[in-house]
Coordinates of N, CA and C in Angstrom, one line a residue:
M1063 N 31.5 75.6 -9.8 CA 30.6 75.7 -8.7 C 30.8 77.0 -7.9
R1064 N 29.6 77.4 -7.4 CA 29.7 78.7 -6.6 C 30.0 78.3 -5.1
T1065 N 31.0 77.5 -4.9 CA 31.3 77.1 -3.5 C 32.8 76.6 -3.5
N1066 N 33.3 76.4 -2.4 CA 34.7 75.9 -2.3 C 34.9 75.1 -1.0
L1067 N 36.1 74.7 -0.7 CA 36.4 73.8 0.4 C 36.0 74.5 1.8
V1068 N 36.2 75.8 1.8 CA 35.9 76.5 3.1 C 34.4 76.5 3.4
H1069 N 33.6 76.6 2.3 CA 32.1 76.5 2.5 C 31.8 75.2 3.1
T1070 N 32.4 74.1 2.6 CA 32.2 72.8 3.1 C 32.5 72.7 4.6
L1071 N 33.7 73.2 5.0 CA 34.1 73.2 6.4 C 33.1 74.0 7.2
G1072 N 32.7 75.1 6.7 CA 31.7 75.9 7.4 C 30.4 75.2 7.7
F1073 N 30.0 74.4 6.7 CA 28.7 73.6 6.8 C 28.9 72.6 8.0
F1074 N 30.0 71.9 8.0 CA 30.2 70.9 9.0 C 30.3 71.6 10.4
S1075 N 31.0 72.8 10.4 CA 31.2 73.5 11.7 C 29.9 73.9 12.3
F1076 N 29.0 74.4 11.4 CA 27.7 74.9 11.9 C 26.7 73.8 12.2
N1077 N 27.0 72.6 11.9 CA 26.1 71.5 12.1 C 26.7 70.5 13.1
Q1078 N 27.4 71.0 14.1 CA 28.0 70.2 15.2 C 26.8 69.8 16.1
Q1079 N 27.0 68.7 16.8 CA 26.1 68.3 17.9 C 26.4 69.1 19.1
G1080 N 25.3 69.8 19.6 CA 25.5 70.6 20.7 C 25.7 72.1 20.3
L1081 N 25.0 73.0 20.9 CA 25.1 74.4 20.6 C 26.5 75.0 20.8
L1082 N 27.0 74.8 22.0 CA 28.3 75.3 22.3 C 29.4 74.8 21.4
R1083 N 29.4 73.5 21.1 CA 30.4 73.0 20.2 C 30.2 73.6 18.8
S1084 N 29.0 73.7 18.3 CA 28.7 74.2 17.0 C 29.2 75.7 16.9
L1085 N 28.9 76.5 17.9 CA 29.3 77.9 17.9 C 30.8 78.0 18.0
G1086 N 31.4 77.2 18.8 CA 32.9 77.2 18.9 C 33.6 76.9 17.6
K1087 N 33.1 75.8 16.9 CA 33.7 75.4 15.6 C 33.4 76.4 14.6
A1088 N 32.3 77.0 14.6 CA 31.9 78.0 13.6 C 32.8 79.3 13.7
A1089 N 33.0 79.6 15.0 CA 33.8 80.8 15.3 C 35.3 80.6 14.8
R1090 N 35.8 79.4 15.1 CA 37.1 79.0 14.7 C 37.3 79.1 13.2
T1091 N 36.3 78.5 12.5 CA 36.4 78.5 11.0 C 36.4 80.0 10.5
T1092 N 35.5 80.8 11.1 CA 35.3 82.2 10.6 C 36.6 83.0 10.8
L1093 N 37.2 82.8 12.0 CA 38.5 83.5 12.3 C 39.6 83.0 11.5
S1094 N 39.5 81.8 10.9 CA 40.6 81.3 10.1 C 40.5 81.7 8.7
L1095 N 39.4 82.4 8.3 CA 39.3 82.7 6.8 C 40.4 83.5 6.2
P1096 N 40.9 84.6 6.9 CA 42.1 85.3 6.4 C 43.3 84.4 6.2
L1097 N 43.5 83.5 7.2 CA 44.7 82.6 7.1 C 44.5 81.6 5.9
F1098 N 43.3 81.1 5.7 CA 43.0 80.2 4.6 C 43.4 80.9 3.3
W1099 N 42.9 82.2 3.2 CA 43.1 82.9 1.9 C 44.6 83.2 1.7
A1100 N 45.3 83.6 2.7 CA 46.7 83.9 2.5 C 47.5 82.6 2.2
A1101 N 47.2 81.5 2.8 CA 47.8 80.2 2.6 C 47.6 79.7 1.1
D1102 N 46.4 79.9 0.7 CA 46.0 79.5 -0.7 C 46.7 80.3 -1.7
Q1103 N 46.9 81.6 -1.4 CA 47.7 82.5 -2.4 C 49.1 82.1 -2.4
Y1104 N 49.7 81.6 -1.3 CA 51.1 81.2 -1.2 C 51.3 79.8 -1.8
S1105 N 50.5 78.8 -1.4 CA 50.8 77.4 -1.8 C 49.5 76.6 -1.5
R1106 N 49.1 75.8 -2.4 CA 47.9 74.9 -2.1 C 48.3 73.8 -1.1
K1107 N 49.6 73.4 -1.1 CA 50.0 72.4 -0.2 C 50.0 73.0 1.2
V1108 N 50.4 74.3 1.4 CA 50.4 74.9 2.7 C 48.9 75.1 3.1
F1109 N 48.1 75.5 2.2 CA 46.6 75.6 2.5 C 46.1 74.3 3.0
N1110 N 46.4 73.2 2.3 CA 45.8 71.9 2.7 C 46.3 71.5 4.1
N1111 N 47.6 71.8 4.4 CA 48.1 71.4 5.8 C 47.3 72.2 6.9
I1112 N 47.0 73.4 6.6 CA 46.3 74.3 7.6 C 44.8 73.9 7.6
Y1113 N 44.2 73.8 6.5 CA 42.8 73.7 6.3 C 42.3 72.3 6.9
F1114 N 42.9 71.2 6.6 CA 42.4 69.9 7.0 C 42.6 69.6 8.5
R1115 N 43.5 70.4 9.1 CA 43.7 70.3 10.6 C 42.4 70.6 11.3
H1116 N 41.5 71.4 10.7 CA 40.3 71.8 11.3 C 39.3 70.6 11.4
Y1117 N 39.6 69.5 10.8 CA 38.7 68.4 10.9 C 39.1 67.4 12.0
K1118 N 40.2 67.8 12.7 CA 40.7 66.9 13.7 C 39.7 66.7 14.8
G1119 N 39.5 65.4 15.2 CA 38.5 65.1 16.2 C 37.1 64.9 15.7
E1120 N 36.8 65.1 14.4 CA 35.5 64.9 13.9 C 35.2 63.4 13.7
A1121 N 34.0 63.0 14.1 CA 33.6 61.6 13.9 C 33.3 61.3 12.5
E1122 N 33.9 60.2 12.0 CA 33.7 59.8 10.6 C 32.2 59.5 10.3
D1123 N 31.5 58.9 11.2 CA 30.1 58.5 10.9 C 29.3 59.8 10.8
R1124 N 29.6 60.8 11.6 CA 28.8 62.0 11.5 C 29.1 62.8 10.3
L1125 N 30.4 62.9 9.9 CA 30.8 63.6 8.7 C 30.1 63.0 7.5
R1126 N 30.1 61.7 7.4 CA 29.4 61.0 6.3 C 27.9 61.2 6.3
Y1127 N 27.3 61.2 7.5 CA 25.9 61.5 7.6 C 25.6 62.9 7.1
L1128 N 26.4 63.9 7.6 CA 26.1 65.3 7.2 C 26.4 65.5 5.7
A1129 N 27.3 64.7 5.1 CA 27.6 64.8 3.7 C 26.4 64.7 2.8
V1130 N 25.3 64.0 3.2 CA 24.1 63.9 2.5 C 23.4 65.3 2.4
E1131 N 23.3 65.9 3.6 CA 22.7 67.3 3.6 C 23.6 68.3 2.9
L1132 N 24.9 68.1 3.0 CA 25.8 69.0 2.3 C 25.6 69.0 0.8
H1133 N 25.4 67.8 0.3 CA 25.1 67.6 -1.2 C 23.8 68.3 -1.6
E1134 N 22.8 68.1 -0.8 CA 21.5 68.7 -1.1 C 21.4 70.2 -0.9
D1135 N 22.0 70.7 0.2 CA 21.8 72.1 0.6 C 22.9 73.0 0.1
V1136 N 24.1 72.5 -0.2 CA 25.2 73.3 -0.6 C 25.7 73.0 -2.0
L1137 N 26.1 71.8 -2.2 CA 26.8 71.5 -3.5 C 25.9 71.5 -4.7
R1138 N 24.8 70.8 -4.7 CA 23.9 70.8 -5.8 C 23.4 72.2 -6.2
P1139 N 23.0 73.0 -5.3 CA 22.5 74.4 -5.6 C 23.7 75.2 -6.2
A1140 N 24.9 74.9 -5.8 CA 26.1 75.7 -6.2 C 26.6 75.4 -7.6
L1141 N 26.0 74.3 -8.3 CA 26.5 74.0 -9.6 C 26.0 75.0 -10.6
F1142 N 26.9 75.5 -11.4 CA 26.6 76.4 -12.5 C 25.7 75.7 -13.5
P1143 N 24.6 76.4 -14.0 CA 23.8 75.8 -15.0 C 24.5 75.2 -16.2
G1144 N 25.6 76.0 -16.7 CA 26.3 75.5 -17.8 C 27.1 74.3 -17.6
A1145 N 27.3 73.9 -16.4 CA 28.1 72.7 -16.1 C 27.4 71.4 -16.6
Y1146 N 26.1 71.4 -16.4 CA 25.3 70.3 -16.9 C 25.4 70.2 -18.5
E1147 N 25.3 71.3 -19.1 CA 25.4 71.3 -20.6 C 26.8 70.9 -21.1
L1148 N 27.9 71.3 -20.4 CA 29.2 70.9 -20.7 C 29.5 69.4 -20.5
I1149 N 29.0 68.9 -19.4 CA 29.1 67.5 -19.2 C 28.3 66.7 -20.2
D1150 N 27.1 67.1 -20.5 CA 26.3 66.4 -21.4 C 26.9 66.4 -22.8
K1151 N 27.5 67.5 -23.2 CA 28.2 67.6 -24.5 C 29.4 66.7 -24.5
S1152 N 30.1 66.6 -23.5 CA 31.3 65.7 -23.4 C 30.9 64.3 -23.5
R1153 N 29.8 63.9 -22.8 CA 29.3 62.6 -22.9 C 28.8 62.2 -24.3
R1154 N 28.1 63.1 -25.0 CA 27.7 62.8 -26.3 C 28.8 62.7 -27.3
L1155 N 30.0 63.3 -27.0 CA 31.1 63.2 -27.9 C 31.9 61.8 -27.6
G1156 N 31.4 61.1 -26.6 CA 32.0 59.8 -26.3 C 33.3 59.9 -25.4
L1157 N 33.5 61.1 -24.8 CA 34.6 61.3 -24.0 C 34.5 60.7 -22.6
R1158 N 35.5 60.2 -22.1 CA 35.5 59.6 -20.7 C 35.7 60.8 -19.7
Q1159 N 34.8 60.8 -18.7 CA 34.8 61.9 -17.8 C 35.3 61.6 -16.5
V1160 N 36.4 62.3 -16.1 CA 37.1 62.0 -14.8 C 37.2 63.3 -14.0
L1161 N 36.7 63.2 -12.7 CA 36.8 64.3 -11.8 C 38.0 64.1 -11.0
V1162 N 38.9 65.2 -11.0 CA 40.1 65.2 -10.1 C 39.9 66.4 -9.2
T1163 N 39.7 66.2 -7.9 CA 39.4 67.3 -7.0 C 40.1 67.2 -5.7
G1164 N 40.4 68.3 -5.1 CA 41.0 68.4 -3.8 C 40.0 68.3 -2.7
A1165 N 38.7 68.2 -3.0 CA 37.7 68.0 -2.0 C 37.8 66.6 -1.3
L1166 N 37.1 66.4 -0.3 CA 37.1 65.1 0.4 C 36.2 64.2 -0.3
D1167 N 36.6 62.9 -0.4 CA 35.9 61.9 -1.2 C 34.4 61.8 -0.8
F1168 N 34.1 61.7 0.5 CA 32.7 61.5 0.9 C 31.8 62.7 0.7
T1169 N 32.4 63.9 0.4 CA 31.6 65.0 0.1 C 31.2 65.1 -1.3
V1170 N 31.9 64.4 -2.2 CA 31.6 64.5 -3.6 C 31.0 63.3 -4.2
E1171 N 31.0 62.2 -3.5 CA 30.5 60.9 -4.0 C 29.1 61.0 -4.7
R1172 N 28.2 61.7 -4.0 CA 26.9 61.8 -4.6 C 26.8 62.7 -5.8
L1173 N 27.7 63.7 -5.8 CA 27.8 64.6 -7.0 C 28.3 63.8 -8.2
V1174 N 29.3 63.0 -8.0 CA 29.9 62.2 -9.0 C 28.9 61.2 -9.6
E1175 N 28.1 60.6 -8.7 CA 27.1 59.7 -9.2 C 26.0 60.4 -10.0
E1176 N 25.6 61.6 -9.4 CA 24.5 62.3 -10.1 C 24.9 62.9 -11.4
L1177 N 26.1 63.3 -11.6 CA 26.6 63.9 -12.8 C 27.1 62.8 -13.8
G1178 N 27.2 61.6 -13.3 CA 27.6 60.5 -14.2 C 29.0 60.5 -14.6
F1179 N 30.0 60.9 -13.7 CA 31.4 60.8 -14.0 C 31.8 59.3 -14.1
D1180 N 32.7 59.0 -15.0 CA 33.2 57.6 -15.1 C 34.2 57.2 -14.0
D1181 N 35.0 58.2 -13.6 CA 36.0 57.9 -12.6 C 36.2 59.2 -11.8
F1182 N 36.7 59.1 -10.6 CA 37.1 60.3 -9.8 C 38.1 59.9 -8.8
V1183 N 38.9 61.0 -8.4 CA 39.8 60.9 -7.3 C 39.7 62.1 -6.5
A1184 N 39.8 61.9 -5.2 CA 39.6 63.1 -4.3 C 40.5 62.8 -3.1
N1185 N 40.6 63.8 -2.2 CA 41.4 63.7 -1.0 C 40.6 62.8 0.0
R1186 N 41.4 62.2 0.9 CA 40.8 61.3 1.9 C 41.4 61.6 3.3
L1187 N 40.5 61.8 4.2 CA 40.9 62.1 5.6 C 41.4 60.8 6.2
E1188 N 42.4 60.9 7.1 CA 42.8 59.8 7.9 C 41.9 59.7 9.1
F1189 N 41.4 58.6 9.4 CA 40.6 58.3 10.6 C 41.3 57.3 11.5
V1190 N 41.3 57.5 12.8 CA 41.9 56.5 13.7 C 40.8 56.4 14.8
G1191 N 40.3 55.2 15.0 CA 39.3 55.0 16.0 C 38.0 55.7 15.7
G1192 N 37.8 55.9 14.5 CA 36.5 56.6 14.0 C 36.6 58.1 14.1
L1193 N 37.8 58.7 14.4 CA 37.9 60.1 14.5 C 39.0 60.6 13.6
A1194 N 38.7 61.8 13.0 CA 39.7 62.3 12.0 C 40.9 62.8 12.7
T1195 N 42.1 62.6 12.2 CA 43.4 63.0 12.8 C 43.7 64.4 12.3
G1196 N 43.1 64.9 11.3 CA 43.4 66.2 10.7 C 44.5 66.1 9.6
R1197 N 44.8 64.9 9.3 CA 45.8 64.6 8.2 C 45.1 63.9 7.0
L1198 N 45.7 64.1 5.8 CA 45.2 63.4 4.6 C 46.0 62.2 4.3
L1199 N 45.4 61.2 3.8 CA 46.1 60.0 3.3 C 46.7 60.4 1.9
P1200 N 47.9 59.9 1.6 CA 48.4 60.1 0.3 C 47.7 59.3 -0.8
P1201 N 47.8 59.7 -2.0 CA 48.3 61.0 -2.5 C 47.4 62.2 -2.2
V1202 N 48.0 63.3 -1.8 CA 47.2 64.5 -1.6 C 46.9 65.2 -2.9
M1203 N 45.7 65.4 -3.2 CA 45.3 65.9 -4.5 C 45.4 67.5 -4.5
A1204 N 46.5 68.0 -5.0 CA 46.7 69.4 -5.1 C 47.8 69.7 -6.1
S1205 N 47.7 70.7 -6.9 CA 48.7 71.2 -7.8 C 49.4 70.1 -8.6
A1206 N 50.7 69.9 -8.4 CA 51.5 69.0 -9.2 C 51.0 67.5 -9.0
T1207 N 50.5 67.2 -7.8 CA 50.1 65.9 -7.5 C 48.9 65.5 -8.4
K1208 N 48.0 66.4 -8.7 CA 46.9 66.2 -9.6 C 47.4 65.8 -11.0
A1209 N 48.4 66.6 -11.4 CA 49.0 66.3 -12.7 C 49.7 64.9 -12.8
S1210 N 50.4 64.6 -11.7 CA 51.0 63.3 -11.6 C 50.0 62.2 -11.7
W1211 N 48.9 62.3 -10.9 CA 47.8 61.3 -10.9 C 47.2 61.1 -12.3
I1212 N 47.0 62.3 -13.0 CA 46.4 62.2 -14.3 C 47.3 61.5 -15.3
R1213 N 48.6 61.8 -15.2 CA 49.6 61.1 -16.1 C 49.6 59.6 -15.8
T1214 N 49.6 59.2 -14.6 CA 49.6 57.8 -14.3 C 48.3 57.1 -14.7
F1215 N 47.2 57.8 -14.5 CA 45.9 57.3 -14.9 C 45.8 57.1 -16.4
A1216 N 46.3 58.1 -17.2 CA 46.3 58.1 -18.6 C 47.1 56.9 -19.2
E1217 N 48.3 56.7 -18.6 CA 49.1 55.6 -19.0 C 48.5 54.3 -18.7
R1218 N 47.9 54.1 -17.6 CA 47.2 52.9 -17.2 C 46.0 52.6 -18.0
E1219 N 45.2 53.6 -18.4 CA 44.0 53.4 -19.1 C 44.1 53.6 -20.6
G1220 N 45.3 53.9 -21.1 CA 45.5 54.1 -22.5 C 44.9 55.4 -23.0
V1221 N 44.8 56.4 -22.2 CA 44.2 57.7 -22.6 C 45.2 58.6 -23.2
S1222 N 45.0 59.2 -24.3 CA 45.9 60.2 -24.9 C 45.7 61.6 -24.3
L1223 N 46.7 62.1 -23.6 CA 46.6 63.4 -23.0 C 46.5 64.5 -24.0
S1224 N 47.1 64.3 -25.1 CA 47.1 65.4 -26.1 C 45.7 65.5 -26.7
D1225 N 44.9 64.5 -26.6 CA 43.5 64.5 -27.1 C 42.5 64.8 -26.0
S1226 N 43.0 65.0 -24.7 CA 42.2 65.2 -23.6 C 41.9 66.7 -23.3
Y1227 N 40.7 66.9 -22.6 CA 40.3 68.2 -22.2 C 40.5 68.4 -20.7
G1228 N 40.8 69.5 -20.3 CA 40.9 69.8 -18.8 C 40.3 71.1 -18.5
Y1229 N 39.6 71.1 -17.4 CA 38.8 72.4 -17.0 C 39.2 72.7 -15.5
S1230 N 39.4 73.9 -15.2 CA 39.6 74.4 -13.8 C 39.3 75.8 -13.7
D1231 N 39.0 76.3 -12.4 CA 38.8 77.7 -12.1 C 39.9 78.3 -11.3
S1232 N 41.0 77.5 -11.0 CA 42.0 77.9 -10.1 C 43.4 77.9 -10.7
M1233 N 44.2 78.8 -10.4 CA 45.6 78.9 -10.8 C 46.4 77.7 -10.2
S1234 N 45.9 77.2 -9.1 CA 46.6 76.1 -8.5 C 46.6 74.8 -9.3
D1235 N 45.7 74.8 -10.3 CA 45.6 73.6 -11.2 C 46.3 73.8 -12.5
L1236 N 47.2 74.8 -12.6 CA 48.0 75.0 -13.8 C 48.8 73.8 -14.2
P1237 N 49.4 73.1 -13.3 CA 50.2 71.9 -13.8 C 49.3 70.9 -14.5
M1238 N 48.1 70.7 -14.0 CA 47.1 69.8 -14.6 C 46.7 70.3 -16.0
L1239 N 46.3 71.6 -16.1 CA 45.9 72.1 -17.3 C 47.0 72.1 -18.4
S1240 N 48.2 72.3 -17.9 CA 49.3 72.4 -18.9 C 49.7 71.1 -19.6
M1241 N 49.2 69.9 -19.0 CA 49.6 68.6 -19.5 C 48.5 68.0 -20.5
V1242 N 47.4 68.7 -20.6 CA 46.4 68.2 -21.6 C 46.4 69.0 -22.9
G1243 N 45.9 68.4 -23.9 CA 45.9 69.1 -25.2 C 44.9 70.2 -25.4
H1244 N 43.9 70.1 -24.5 CA 42.8 71.1 -24.7 C 42.4 71.7 -23.3
P1245 N 43.2 72.6 -22.7 CA 42.9 73.2 -21.4 C 41.9 74.3 -21.6
A1246 N 41.1 74.5 -20.5 CA 40.2 75.6 -20.5 C 40.0 76.1 -19.1
A1247 N 39.9 77.4 -19.0 CA 39.6 78.1 -17.7 C 38.1 78.3 -17.6
V1248 N 37.6 77.8 -16.5 CA 36.1 77.9 -16.2 C 35.8 78.9 -15.1
N1249 N 35.1 80.0 -15.4 CA 34.9 81.0 -14.3 C 36.2 81.2 -13.5
P1250 N 37.3 81.5 -14.1 CA 38.6 81.4 -13.5 C 38.9 82.6 -12.5
D1251 N 39.8 82.3 -11.5 CA 40.3 83.4 -10.7 C 41.2 84.3 -11.6
M1252 N 41.6 85.4 -11.0 CA 42.3 86.4 -11.8 C 43.6 85.9 -12.4
R1253 N 44.3 85.2 -11.6 CA 45.6 84.7 -12.1 C 45.4 83.7 -13.2
L1254 N 44.5 82.8 -13.1 CA 44.2 81.8 -14.1 C 43.7 82.5 -15.4
R1255 N 42.8 83.4 -15.2 CA 42.3 84.2 -16.4 C 43.4 84.8 -17.2
A1256 N 44.4 85.5 -16.5 CA 45.5 86.1 -17.1 C 46.3 85.1 -17.9
T1257 N 46.5 83.9 -17.3 CA 47.3 82.9 -17.9 C 46.6 82.3 -19.1
A1258 N 45.3 82.2 -19.0 CA 44.5 81.7 -20.2 C 44.6 82.6 -21.3
V1259 N 44.5 83.9 -21.0 CA 44.6 84.9 -22.1 C 46.0 84.9 -22.7
R1260 N 47.0 84.7 -21.9 CA 48.4 84.7 -22.4 C 48.6 83.5 -23.3
H1261 N 48.0 82.4 -23.0 CA 48.2 81.2 -23.8 C 47.1 80.9 -24.8
D1262 N 46.2 81.8 -24.9 CA 45.0 81.7 -25.8 C 44.2 80.4 -25.5
W1263 N 44.0 80.2 -24.2 CA 43.1 79.1 -23.9 C 41.7 79.6 -23.8
P1264 N 40.7 78.7 -24.1 CA 39.3 79.1 -23.9 C 39.0 79.5 -22.5
I1265 N 38.2 80.5 -22.3 CA 37.7 81.0 -21.0 C 36.2 80.8 -21.1
L1266 N 35.7 79.9 -20.2 CA 34.2 79.5 -20.3 C 33.5 80.2 -19.1
D1267 N 32.3 80.7 -19.4 CA 31.5 81.2 -18.3 C 30.3 80.3 -18.2
L1268 N 30.2 79.5 -17.2 CA 29.1 78.5 -17.0 C 27.9 79.0 -16.2
K1269 N 28.0 80.3 -15.8 CA 26.9 80.9 -15.0 C 25.6 81.0 -15.8

């Protein structure tokens, strides 16, 4: 996808109720961009701790309401054309399709339904009294935790990991890619591209 978690936060920030609140949230998000980048380069866990704090105080019902517009205006247009072909090919081969993502569950539910995934797991915000606390409920989907979830899922569902395919664009997903028999880098960042070349993994361009 031509988008990421920061774009999602930006969308929610710019669509706050009230002009002053909207401008304030948007400015805070913009000023945090260098921090987000540095944290993600260091550790996805550190990035998550910093990033999801920006949701603190957001109303659950409004986030879920805006998620419909997010899907239509941001996520769906950001899908690479080749993604549809890859998913369709996987489906025709009879493979079970599972999305493992660090995005928030309510932001990807419509995408999962539209693309026809069989299962998915995503991050979940903690809400108290209808407001986000800025914390995630466990398990937090990032790096090694994704790999752990996949291993547990495969054992429970009787899925052979050696016969499974894994796709990612980020070096943070290396633990996940390393545990499947057929890993592939999709429009990868520089570090993942270098790793894929070193291990002779397929590099896919879905643009």
